[in-house]
Amino acid sequence: MAMIEKYKTEHLAKNFQFVLVDKQGNVAESDNTLFNIDVDSQIQDWHPFFENFSDLLSSFKDKLHIDCVHLDSGNTQYITDIDFEKKLDGMLIKVHNLTSYYDNFQTMAQSRNESAIASELIIIKNKEFEERERFKNQFIQNFSHELRNPMMSMMSITNLLAKTDLTPSQKQLLEYVQEGNEHLKLLLEDILSISMISTGRLKLENKTFNLHKLFDLLRFTYANKAKANGLKFDAKIDARLPETAEGDRLRLYQVLTNLLDNALKYTDAGSITFTATLNQKWGNKMNVRFEISDTGKGISTENQKMIFESFSQLNHTNEKDGVGLGLAIVNGLVKLMGSEIKLTSEIDKGSMFYFDLNLKTPITQIKKAPLQKTIKSFAQKSKAAMEKQKILLVEDDERIQTILLKTLIDSGNYHVDIINDGGKVLEQVLDTDYDLIIMDVHLPNTTGNQLARLIRDFPIKKIKNVPIIGITADAFEDNIKGYLKDGMNTILSKPFSDSQLTAAINKYIK
Amino acid sequence: MQKSKKIVLVGHFGVGKTSLIRRFVKNEFSNNYQVTIGVHITKKEVQIEADKSINLIIWDLEGTDDLRTMRPSYLMGSHGAIFVFDVSRPSTFQNLNEDLALVNDRLNKVPLLVVGNKIDLVNKEDLDSLLQEHQISNHFLTSAKEGTAVDSLFTKMAKMVYGHD
């Protein structure tokens, strides 16, 4: 027992310093266990902790305890708890050295605070990244949308120019311009697609389509393209695949053509093979594997990881022309369709891209139009074409007006009236019986779709039923659906070609 | 006798309270974050006017994300306070008004300055909109790293507490 007391006293003696000071703060006694404090010196001169000693003295009644105070003097540093006890002639100060205890505490606090700060900064960085991506995609979307009007003018004007008398060298130059326009148009569509995928604005259609016709189209197009490049093209289509399928034909076609174009681009010799295989069929559902393989230069393992990422990261991997959006679009669209694009590739041997897609197989089959009916409608159309059809063109942009007017008049089949102002359309249709209205959606004073709604509500049958072709620079599916719902029969998105316009007109003029 | 005034630096952890003091007292800076536990006390004489100076006794308090847990014994006898937040971390200023009300209450409304530190980490436009969005006024914007506005902050504090008991 006596030994324990001895050890305890030794331990306490080693870690405690007692200091007695008078009411003025003069040091009366100090055991100097931890620090050297001179007798008769002012305690506040020893360490700023004791500064304003008289204030401190009056701030408590009998005792005061202060935790975790860093005290240092010369080369000596301790982390201490300090107790003050008021005595008759002054104050007893007890300094308790707890450095090792507080050092452990410090280590814990360090790791806790660091991890809290790090996780907050990660969240902030992610938020900033997401915001930047959103802004970038929105900007691209708006920008490419704005480009559509001038693109439309350029394409139409060059097409009109091509129909005039030109010297062979002028024709050659114009062909370059047309090629450039076409390239720009494709690029614009690609950029718009990728930004619509990224912002989640792209919605898939779910319609019945003829699967084999789609394969025929691919076979025809790519056999020719491959031949032109000195390559062999092979399409292996599983005979068990049904005639029709339900899904988004346009987007499936976009994925397959992007992959095939990519194969063409990177294959200098050998062949390209397109394969479609039925993996499984159950009820009215099926799973189909689509595969595009080539004997091209192949893709290194390192590049395989980033090849499907957004174009900003792909730039430096591209050795060929273009910005390399194709595969990023493929990746986005295939994901949207609920699948995943995969790739196996070996340098100098070739690459194989593939994905497994769930499609529905509709029970009702697409019926082919009877030949008799086709002949009859053609005969009707020819007869109707004997007289000039009346078209009302509502468009405020003078350049587009001129281009459309020239296309329509050049065909020699139509009489065309033009209105700039949406406010005068109703008056005009009451005055004249039109066979067709071609109307811009964005007009001064009103909108084309509002007018379409009013026309469809007219009590006069002839006016109520007049076909309306809407034209717009808007490419957003939701908006286009809205215009159709408002009563427009079809929508042509700018830029469109002469032939697209003619096809649309022929569809609605009887 | 030279006047001495106790000022306390309070705020969340990691906002740079220790770095501001270190820059002011020793004109030094370190990128290594060293968590403060308990309290460090330093003293510095500040010249207010040609013939007027004051000793600032600067109490560097450990930071906490919940200011209610501040130890009352550290705040006793304070003449002024500096509330520091980190402009690059919203969690350190998103409850600023509540935090300031608490500091005012605990410190009996002694002179108080509000400081956004680490301005070297954000750009000027973001900073302006951030201050506006959170309606932060009566502030100093500092960078302990680059020494921006650190001296003027402490001098302002010194002037505020000089004639204040």
XYZ file of C-alpha atoms in Angstrom:
675
model
C 0.000 0.000 0.000
C 2.752 2.320 0.953
C 4.471 1.607 -2.399
C 1.361 2.457 -4.396
C 1.024 5.729 -2.539
C 4.671 6.428 -3.275
C 4.280 5.729 -7.019
C 1.109 7.749 -7.169
C 2.718 10.699 -5.459
C 5.694 10.433 -7.808
C 3.393 10.370 -10.863
C 1.279 13.279 -9.706
C 4.295 15.268 -8.652
C 5.769 14.843 -12.115
C 2.648 16.082 -13.909
C 1.420 18.901 -11.715
C 2.744 22.362 -11.145
C 1.416 24.484 -8.292
C 1.767 28.248 -8.366
C 0.643 30.706 -5.681
C -0.026 34.318 -6.691
C -1.221 37.313 -4.721
C -4.228 39.449 -5.617
C -2.087 41.695 -7.860
C -0.846 38.743 -9.841
C 2.663 38.596 -8.318
C 4.087 35.063 -8.102
C 4.567 34.175 -4.410
C 5.597 30.540 -4.843
C 6.037 28.029 -7.692
C 7.241 24.412 -7.567
C 8.477 24.725 -11.172
C 7.752 21.052 -12.036
C 6.792 21.862 -15.610
C 7.879 25.455 -16.227
C 10.308 27.854 -14.592
C 8.339 30.767 -13.188
C 10.268 33.336 -11.187
C 9.052 34.326 -7.731
C 8.024 38.033 -7.552
C 7.427 38.160 -11.329
C 3.991 39.016 -12.697
C 2.134 35.859 -13.761
C 0.733 37.674 -16.866
C 4.282 38.413 -17.988
C 5.000 34.702 -17.993
C 2.253 33.697 -20.471
C -0.508 35.668 -22.247
C -3.033 33.111 -20.975
C -2.843 34.923 -17.617
C -3.150 38.372 -19.182
C -5.877 40.549 -17.607
C -5.393 38.677 -14.360
C -7.611 40.964 -12.301
C -10.473 40.473 -14.776
C -9.952 36.736 -14.478
C -10.007 36.884 -10.704
C -13.341 38.683 -10.651
C -14.953 36.410 -13.225
C -15.587 33.431 -10.909
C -16.504 32.789 -7.280
C -14.241 30.122 -5.725
C -12.922 27.744 -8.327
C -12.460 27.668 -12.069
C -11.394 24.804 -14.334
C -10.175 25.334 -17.899
C -9.559 22.341 -20.184
C -6.943 21.815 -22.822
C -4.799 24.931 -22.796
C -1.589 24.937 -24.811
C 1.150 26.455 -22.663
C 4.616 27.082 -23.974
C 7.663 28.759 -22.582
C 10.985 28.692 -24.329
C 11.374 25.187 -25.715
C 8.885 23.647 -23.301
C 5.381 22.932 -24.550
C 2.580 21.152 -22.732
C -1.120 20.703 -23.213
C -2.669 21.216 -19.819
C -5.809 21.543 -17.763
C -5.647 24.527 -15.423
C -7.482 24.944 -12.099
C -7.812 28.188 -10.208
C -8.721 28.205 -6.510
C -9.260 31.464 -4.621
C -7.375 31.600 -1.300
C -7.354 34.228 1.464
C -4.295 36.058 0.203
C -4.575 35.395 -3.513
C -4.965 32.400 -5.805
C -3.621 28.851 -6.177
C -3.021 27.825 -9.782
C -2.761 24.081 -10.516
C -1.388 23.205 -13.962
C -2.008 19.543 -14.932
C 0.098 18.182 -17.799
C -2.149 16.023 -20.017
C -0.085 16.246 -23.206
C -0.132 12.543 -24.128
C -3.891 12.285 -23.510
C -4.603 15.339 -25.655
C -2.159 14.202 -28.342
C -4.251 11.059 -28.829
C -7.351 13.192 -28.907
C -5.724 15.459 -31.488
C -4.934 12.483 -33.772
C -8.570 11.384 -33.691
C -9.880 14.894 -34.298
C -7.427 15.309 -37.172
C -8.663 12.239 -39.016
C -12.345 13.002 -38.308
C -12.106 16.616 -39.523
C -10.005 15.749 -42.563
C -12.471 13.136 -43.736
C -15.452 15.462 -43.127
C -13.783 18.237 -45.130
C -12.724 15.860 -47.917
C -16.208 14.433 -48.346
C -17.751 17.913 -48.425
C -15.279 19.007 -51.088
C -16.018 15.899 -53.178
C -19.735 16.650 -53.057
C -19.075 20.271 -54.095
C -16.815 19.178 -56.953
C -19.365 16.656 -58.219
C -22.075 19.291 -58.099
C -19.914 21.725 -60.045
C -19.102 19.026 -62.601
C -22.769 18.155 -63.059
C -23.679 21.820 -63.430
C -20.945 22.355 -66.003
C -22.103 19.305 -67.963
C -25.702 20.487 -67.845
C -24.714 23.961 -68.988
C -22.506 22.554 -71.756
C -25.254 20.308 -73.085
C -27.865 23.022 -72.879
C -25.561 25.430 -74.667
C -24.807 22.940 -77.438
C -28.471 22.152 -77.796
C -29.485 25.800 -78.073
C -26.586 26.650 -80.314
C -27.179 23.853 -82.801
C -30.851 24.706 -82.756
C -30.045 28.313 -83.697
C -27.854 27.078 -86.552
C -30.737 25.355 -88.266
C -32.250 28.454 -89.870
C -29.069 29.695 -91.591
C -28.254 26.085 -92.540
C -31.637 25.771 -94.189
C -31.037 28.947 -96.197
C -27.591 27.820 -97.272
C -28.737 24.385 -98.378
C -31.775 25.648 -100.235
C -29.917 28.454 -101.967
C -27.127 26.173 -103.152
C -29.718 23.654 -104.369
C -31.518 26.393 -106.281
C -28.245 27.643 -107.665
C -27.411 24.141 -108.885
C -30.533 24.213 -111.062
C -29.380 27.341 -112.919
C -27.060 27.456 -115.930
C -23.558 27.029 -114.657
C -20.195 26.451 -116.269
C -18.591 23.061 -115.521
C -16.087 24.657 -113.131
C -18.865 26.534 -111.311
C -20.776 23.258 -111.030
C -17.699 21.602 -109.552
C -17.295 24.399 -106.992
C -20.952 24.236 -106.103
C -20.655 20.496 -105.532
C -17.961 21.166 -102.970
C -20.269 23.649 -101.252
C -23.102 21.089 -101.286
C -20.814 18.410 -99.863
C -19.741 20.828 -97.148
C -23.366 21.641 -96.377
C -24.248 17.973 -96.157
C -21.322 17.315 -93.828
C -22.285 20.271 -91.651
C -25.875 19.068 -91.507
C -24.820 15.579 -90.383
C -22.496 17.061 -87.798
C -25.247 19.293 -86.481
C -27.593 16.330 -86.196
C -24.915 14.333 -84.353
C -24.248 17.144 -81.904
C -27.940 17.606 -81.297
C -28.396 13.859 -80.762
C -25.588 13.601 -78.233
C -26.762 16.624 -76.269
C -30.342 15.368 -76.284
C -29.164 11.982 -74.998
C -27.053 13.644 -72.293
C -29.850 15.917 -71.091
C -32.363 13.062 -71.147
C -34.589 14.845 -73.687
C -34.417 12.094 -76.243
C -37.440 9.794 -75.976
C -37.642 6.476 -77.770
C -40.556 5.643 -80.052
C -42.226 2.279 -79.721
C -43.728 1.410 -83.057
C -44.057 -1.639 -85.270
C -41.594 -1.719 -88.147
C -40.366 -4.129 -90.772
C -37.113 -5.594 -89.497
C -36.149 -7.274 -92.761
C -36.710 -4.098 -94.762
C -34.330 -2.353 -92.388
C -31.743 -5.102 -93.026
C -32.300 -4.837 -96.795
C -31.685 -1.108 -96.642
C -28.460 -1.599 -94.664
C -27.306 -4.363 -96.996
C -27.947 -2.230 -100.079
C -26.366 0.943 -98.674
C -23.274 -0.615 -97.173
C -22.585 -3.107 -99.980
C -22.258 -0.051 -102.229
C -20.278 2.021 -99.764
C -17.905 -0.885 -99.055
C -17.439 -1.545 -102.751
C -16.566 2.088 -103.338
C -13.861 1.715 -100.667
C -12.532 -1.524 -102.134
C -13.944 -3.608 -99.271
C -16.186 -6.651 -99.049
C -19.484 -6.401 -97.242
C -21.423 -9.316 -95.856
C -24.800 -9.317 -94.068
C -25.668 -12.471 -92.135
C -29.300 -12.326 -91.091
C -30.780 -15.093 -88.970
C -33.712 -16.570 -90.923
C -35.575 -17.187 -87.659
C -35.941 -13.435 -87.093
C -39.578 -12.360 -87.581
C -40.640 -9.960 -90.335
C -41.759 -7.242 -87.938
C -40.597 -5.945 -84.604
C -41.696 -3.250 -82.185
C -39.227 -0.614 -81.086
C -37.586 2.604 -82.284
C -36.652 1.926 -85.874
C -35.037 5.316 -86.440
C -32.710 5.017 -83.430
C -31.836 1.371 -84.157
C -30.985 2.434 -87.699
C -28.900 5.312 -86.346
C -26.936 2.943 -84.066
C -26.295 0.398 -86.821
C -25.304 2.991 -89.440
C -22.994 4.752 -86.973
C -21.271 1.438 -86.240
C -21.070 0.535 -89.937
C -19.761 3.994 -90.875
C -17.201 3.666 -88.112
C -16.102 0.267 -89.483
C -15.789 1.754 -92.981
C -13.781 4.664 -91.677
C -11.175 2.545 -89.924
C -10.861 -0.378 -92.346
C -8.353 0.001 -95.175
C -8.538 -3.544 -96.555
C -10.583 -6.708 -96.088
C -14.209 -6.901 -95.129
C -17.033 -5.645 -92.963
C -19.665 -8.028 -91.676
C -23.072 -7.230 -90.257
C -24.754 -10.030 -88.335
C -28.192 -10.172 -86.712
C -28.961 -13.292 -84.674
C -32.023 -14.305 -82.698
C -30.702 -15.132 -79.204
C -33.989 -16.044 -77.646
C -37.719 -15.724 -78.176
C -40.420 -15.973 -75.540
C -44.082 -15.007 -75.963
C -44.163 -11.805 -77.970
C -40.663 -10.817 -76.916
C -37.289 -11.586 -78.360
C -33.635 -10.851 -77.768
C -31.514 -10.080 -80.819
C -27.763 -9.782 -81.091
C -26.484 -7.157 -83.527
C -22.843 -7.450 -84.462
C -20.600 -5.340 -86.697
C -17.106 -6.671 -87.301
C -14.290 -5.405 -89.469
C -10.751 -6.279 -90.465
C -9.538 -2.775 -89.694
C -6.669 -1.434 -87.651
C -8.217 -2.346 -84.267
C -8.367 -0.349 -81.051
C -5.822 -0.544 -78.228
C -7.031 -1.724 -74.811
C -6.319 1.713 -73.424
C -8.467 3.467 -76.021
C -11.251 0.897 -75.749
C -12.111 2.318 -72.324
C -12.667 5.844 -73.602
C -13.886 5.312 -77.132
C -17.578 5.554 -76.140
C -17.142 8.599 -73.944
C -18.274 12.106 -74.853
C -16.497 13.839 -77.702
C -14.502 16.170 -75.480
C -12.360 13.240 -74.395
C -12.245 11.581 -77.770
C -10.623 14.308 -79.779
C -7.061 13.227 -79.348
C -7.776 9.600 -80.234
C -9.085 10.554 -83.639
C -6.743 10.237 -86.500
C -9.464 10.492 -89.132
C -11.741 13.373 -90.062
C -14.697 14.329 -87.918
C -15.162 14.885 -84.245
C -15.876 11.233 -83.458
C -19.363 11.624 -82.069
C -20.659 8.458 -83.697
C -19.659 5.995 -81.007
C -20.681 8.298 -78.174
C -24.148 8.462 -79.772
C -24.175 4.667 -80.186
C -23.283 4.257 -76.529
C -26.006 6.681 -75.408
C -28.719 5.251 -77.649
C -27.977 1.609 -76.846
C -28.103 2.471 -73.137
C -31.413 4.254 -73.692
C -32.699 1.070 -75.342
C -31.791 -0.842 -72.179
C -28.692 -2.576 -73.476
C -24.955 -2.039 -73.492
C -22.559 -1.722 -76.400
C -19.586 -4.064 -76.161
C -16.344 -4.301 -78.048
C -13.619 -6.819 -78.662
C -10.644 -5.664 -80.654
C -7.087 -6.519 -81.482
C -4.560 -4.157 -83.002
C -4.059 -4.781 -86.752
C -6.640 -7.592 -86.753
C -9.914 -5.718 -86.436
C -12.769 -4.904 -84.126
C -16.167 -6.320 -83.297
C -18.919 -4.163 -81.783
C -22.019 -5.928 -80.508
C -25.103 -5.511 -78.339
C -28.091 -7.637 -77.338
C -31.416 -5.896 -77.701
C -34.844 -6.780 -76.360
C -37.548 -6.158 -78.951
C -41.228 -7.011 -79.078
C -42.650 -9.133 -81.873
C -46.154 -7.818 -82.581
C -48.839 -10.422 -83.210
C -50.446 -8.419 -86.010
C -48.318 -8.351 -89.134
C -47.844 -5.306 -91.372
C -50.024 -5.747 -94.434
C -48.574 -4.712 -97.733
C -50.700 -2.211 -99.677
C -52.565 -3.938 -102.509
C -51.138 -3.075 -105.897
C -54.561 -2.101 -107.252
C -54.978 0.657 -104.659
C -51.552 2.099 -105.339
C -52.300 2.345 -109.070
C -55.681 3.950 -108.391
C -54.282 6.643 -106.096
C -51.512 7.398 -108.571
C -54.084 7.812 -111.361
C -56.147 10.146 -109.190
C -53.126 12.217 -108.393
C -52.167 12.551 -112.054
C -55.622 13.745 -112.914
C -55.637 16.245 -110.070
C -52.272 17.520 -111.138
C -53.822 18.770 -114.361
C -55.103 21.827 -112.497
C -52.909 24.156 -110.456
C -53.225 23.626 -106.724
C -53.575 26.597 -104.401
C -51.065 26.825 -101.605
C -50.949 29.401 -98.846
C -47.431 30.031 -97.595
C -47.196 31.679 -94.155
C -43.605 32.598 -93.386
C -42.059 35.804 -92.050
C -38.414 35.099 -92.917
C -37.929 36.593 -96.369
C -35.039 34.325 -97.349
C -36.975 31.178 -96.538
C -40.009 32.692 -98.267
C -37.988 33.203 -101.453
C -36.514 29.731 -101.372
C -39.819 27.966 -100.754
C -41.591 30.089 -103.314
C -39.004 29.321 -105.963
C -39.172 25.578 -105.250
C -42.961 25.602 -105.430
C -43.223 27.769 -108.547
C -40.451 25.908 -110.359
C -42.483 22.730 -110.146
C -45.171 24.501 -112.214
C -48.015 22.774 -110.333
C -48.953 25.322 -107.766
C -50.404 28.758 -107.351
C -48.851 30.283 -104.210
C -50.071 33.119 -101.959
C -47.733 34.479 -99.301
C -48.517 36.027 -95.920
C -45.923 37.410 -93.474
C -48.250 38.120 -90.620
C -49.958 35.315 -88.683
C -52.801 37.704 -87.779
C -54.025 37.749 -91.400
C -54.166 33.993 -91.992
C -57.766 33.390 -90.917
C -59.043 36.250 -93.061
C -57.139 34.843 -96.031
C -58.451 31.261 -95.674
C -62.014 32.574 -95.475
C -61.468 34.465 -98.731
C -59.773 31.756 -100.739
C -60.118 27.965 -100.845
C -56.647 26.502 -100.415
C -55.553 22.949 -101.094
C -52.690 23.206 -98.663
C -51.180 25.553 -96.081
C -47.447 25.636 -95.430
C -46.888 27.547 -92.229
C -43.937 28.463 -90.039
C -44.577 27.687 -86.366
C -42.923 30.882 -85.127
C -44.738 33.895 -86.565
C -45.175 37.513 -85.600
C -48.354 38.175 -83.529
C -49.296 34.527 -83.135
C -47.935 31.027 -83.619
C -48.541 28.575 -86.437
C -49.808 25.905 -84.094
C -52.325 28.282 -82.527
C -53.586 29.084 -86.005
C -53.783 25.379 -86.832
C -55.958 24.880 -83.742
C -58.291 27.704 -84.835
C -58.509 26.368 -88.389
C -59.411 22.868 -87.115
C -62.245 24.390 -85.068
C -63.783 26.178 -88.081
C -67.416 25.258 -88.798
C -66.753 25.220 -92.576
C -65.689 21.740 -93.669
C -63.495 22.844 -96.567
C -61.454 25.139 -94.312
C -61.485 22.838 -91.311
C -59.940 19.970 -93.282
C -57.239 21.800 -95.239
C -53.897 20.014 -94.796
C -51.271 22.036 -92.915
C -47.542 21.429 -93.172
C -45.700 23.079 -90.293
C -42.103 24.196 -90.680
C -39.893 24.831 -87.710
C -36.312 25.138 -86.562
C -37.408 23.335 -83.429
C -36.056 19.807 -83.168
C -37.463 18.837 -79.796
C -39.714 15.831 -80.057
C -42.077 16.992 -77.327
C -42.679 20.309 -79.113
C -43.198 18.600 -82.462
C -45.731 16.225 -80.923
C -47.514 19.298 -79.531
C -47.704 20.942 -82.982
C -49.175 17.774 -84.469
C -51.709 17.608 -81.655
C -52.675 21.214 -82.418
C -53.775 20.111 -85.863
C -50.761 20.310 -88.158
C -50.608 17.265 -90.430
C -46.870 16.988 -90.530
C -43.803 18.931 -89.487
C -40.710 19.631 -91.546
C -37.712 20.426 -89.398
C -35.276 22.961 -90.827
C -33.027 22.347 -92.645
C -35.029 20.252 -95.119
C -34.358 19.523 -98.757
C -36.462 20.282 -101.873
C -37.323 16.626 -102.162
C -38.540 16.424 -98.558
C -40.793 19.423 -99.204
C -42.107 17.961 -102.450
C -42.740 14.589 -100.801
C -44.697 16.234 -98.004
C -46.779 18.273 -100.460
C -47.513 15.218 -102.637
C -48.667 13.330 -99.587
C -51.372 15.860 -98.755
C -52.491 17.276 -102.100
C -55.032 15.024 -103.742
C 0.387 50.574 -18.695
C -0.185 49.083 -22.140
C -3.814 48.159 -22.718
C -4.495 44.426 -23.278
C -7.660 43.103 -24.833
C -8.718 39.500 -25.263
C -10.212 38.535 -28.593
C -11.476 35.085 -29.539
C -11.514 33.492 -32.996
C -14.497 31.217 -33.454
C -16.024 29.242 -36.310
C -16.269 25.778 -37.826
C -13.257 23.515 -38.039
C -10.868 23.846 -40.946
C -11.852 27.417 -41.853
C -8.349 28.812 -41.230
C -8.535 30.499 -37.808
C -5.047 29.307 -36.853
C -3.675 30.255 -40.276
C -5.049 33.804 -40.004
C -3.363 34.253 -36.607
C -0.139 32.704 -37.835
C -0.108 35.019 -40.855
C -0.837 38.036 -38.636
C 1.595 37.243 -35.826
C 4.468 35.529 -37.645
C 3.724 36.318 -41.303
C 3.894 32.597 -42.095
C 1.603 30.098 -43.807
C 1.530 26.330 -44.119
C -0.682 24.237 -46.384
C -0.620 21.379 -43.862
C -3.848 21.373 -41.974
C -3.200 20.787 -38.270
C -6.380 20.485 -36.222
C -6.475 22.763 -33.174
C -7.724 21.165 -30.002
C -8.492 23.253 -26.930
C -7.050 26.725 -27.138
C -3.803 28.420 -28.217
C -3.089 31.888 -26.947
C -0.766 34.422 -28.579
C -0.094 38.062 -27.971
C 0.635 40.822 -30.459
C 1.014 44.544 -30.121
C -1.000 46.485 -32.673
C -0.325 50.111 -33.555
C -3.648 51.857 -33.937
C -2.414 55.395 -34.477
C 1.028 57.031 -34.287
C 0.939 57.249 -30.501
C -1.663 54.623 -29.734
C -1.111 50.895 -29.485
C -2.753 47.926 -27.852
C -1.864 44.336 -26.971
C -4.195 41.877 -28.565
C -4.401 38.617 -26.634
C -5.619 36.317 -29.350
C -7.414 33.120 -28.297
C -7.469 30.593 -31.102
C -10.350 28.281 -30.247
C -10.783 24.767 -31.594
C -13.299 24.737 -34.419
C -16.607 22.968 -34.210
C -19.490 22.393 -36.621
C -21.852 22.930 -33.702
C -21.069 26.244 -32.017
C -23.250 25.375 -29.062
C -20.472 23.042 -27.924
C -17.964 25.922 -27.485
C -16.496 25.780 -23.965
C -17.821 28.785 -21.958
C -14.555 28.980 -19.983
C -12.701 29.987 -23.164
C -15.066 32.888 -23.795
C -14.874 34.449 -20.313
C -13.580 38.003 -20.274
C -13.472 38.403 -24.093
C -13.443 41.973 -25.416
C -13.988 41.134 -29.056
C -14.610 38.220 -31.400
C -13.860 37.237 -34.958
C -16.158 34.696 -36.601
C -14.371 32.946 -39.442
C -15.969 30.918 -42.251
C -14.496 29.218 -45.313
C -15.823 30.698 -48.573
C -15.129 27.420 -50.392
C -17.227 25.255 -48.031
C -20.924 26.162 -47.707
C -21.354 24.052 -44.559
C -19.236 26.630 -42.692
C -21.600 29.536 -43.436
C -24.973 28.068 -44.313
C -26.267 28.711 -40.770
C -24.329 31.931 -40.394
C -27.121 33.995 -38.886
C -27.880 31.407 -36.206
C -24.153 31.006 -35.498
C -23.669 34.756 -35.134
C -26.712 35.078 -32.868
C -25.241 32.370 -30.661
C -21.810 34.047 -30.554
C -23.414 37.405 -29.682
C -25.428 35.783 -26.938
C -22.472 33.924 -25.393
C -20.167 36.932 -25.607
C -22.547 39.637 -24.390
C -22.476 41.477 -27.708
C -18.791 42.405 -27.696
C -17.473 43.866 -30.991
C -17.699 41.151 -33.642
C -16.229 40.842 -37.121
C -17.332 38.262 -39.702
C -14.600 36.929 -41.961
C -14.764 34.835 -45.134
C -11.366 33.201 -45.472
C -9.682 31.250 -48.325
C -10.794 33.677 -51.029
C -7.820 32.465 -53.079
C -9.828 29.270 -53.719
C -12.858 30.859 -55.423
C -13.314 33.363 -58.218
C -14.547 36.885 -57.603
C -17.932 36.537 -59.347
C -18.808 33.348 -57.488
C -17.805 34.994 -54.238
C -19.993 38.049 -54.823
C -23.048 35.999 -55.670
C -22.382 33.720 -52.704
C -22.283 36.679 -50.280
C -25.418 38.110 -51.796
C -27.235 34.815 -51.764
C -26.495 34.285 -48.053
C -26.957 37.978 -47.214
C -23.558 38.132 -45.547
C -22.635 41.689 -44.607
C -20.210 43.369 -42.172
C -17.511 41.141 -43.512
C -13.844 40.892 -44.263
C -12.681 38.692 -47.096
C -9.275 37.258 -46.415
C -6.708 34.824 -47.670
C -4.336 33.641 -44.969
C -2.393 31.914 -47.724
C -1.751 35.093 -49.668
C -1.997 37.485 -46.743
C -4.952 39.341 -48.244
C -6.662 41.700 -45.753
C -5.271 39.855 -42.718
C -3.492 42.838 -41.155
C -6.406 45.151 -41.795
C -8.752 42.634 -40.155
C -6.816 42.529 -36.899
C -6.147 46.284 -36.936
C -9.859 46.914 -37.355
C -10.559 44.572 -34.433
C -7.929 46.366 -32.341
C -9.563 49.732 -33.046
C -12.974 48.344 -32.188
C -11.899 46.973 -28.796
C -9.568 49.887 -27.897
C -12.198 52.115 -26.401
C -14.589 49.309 -25.561
C -14.705 47.749 -22.082
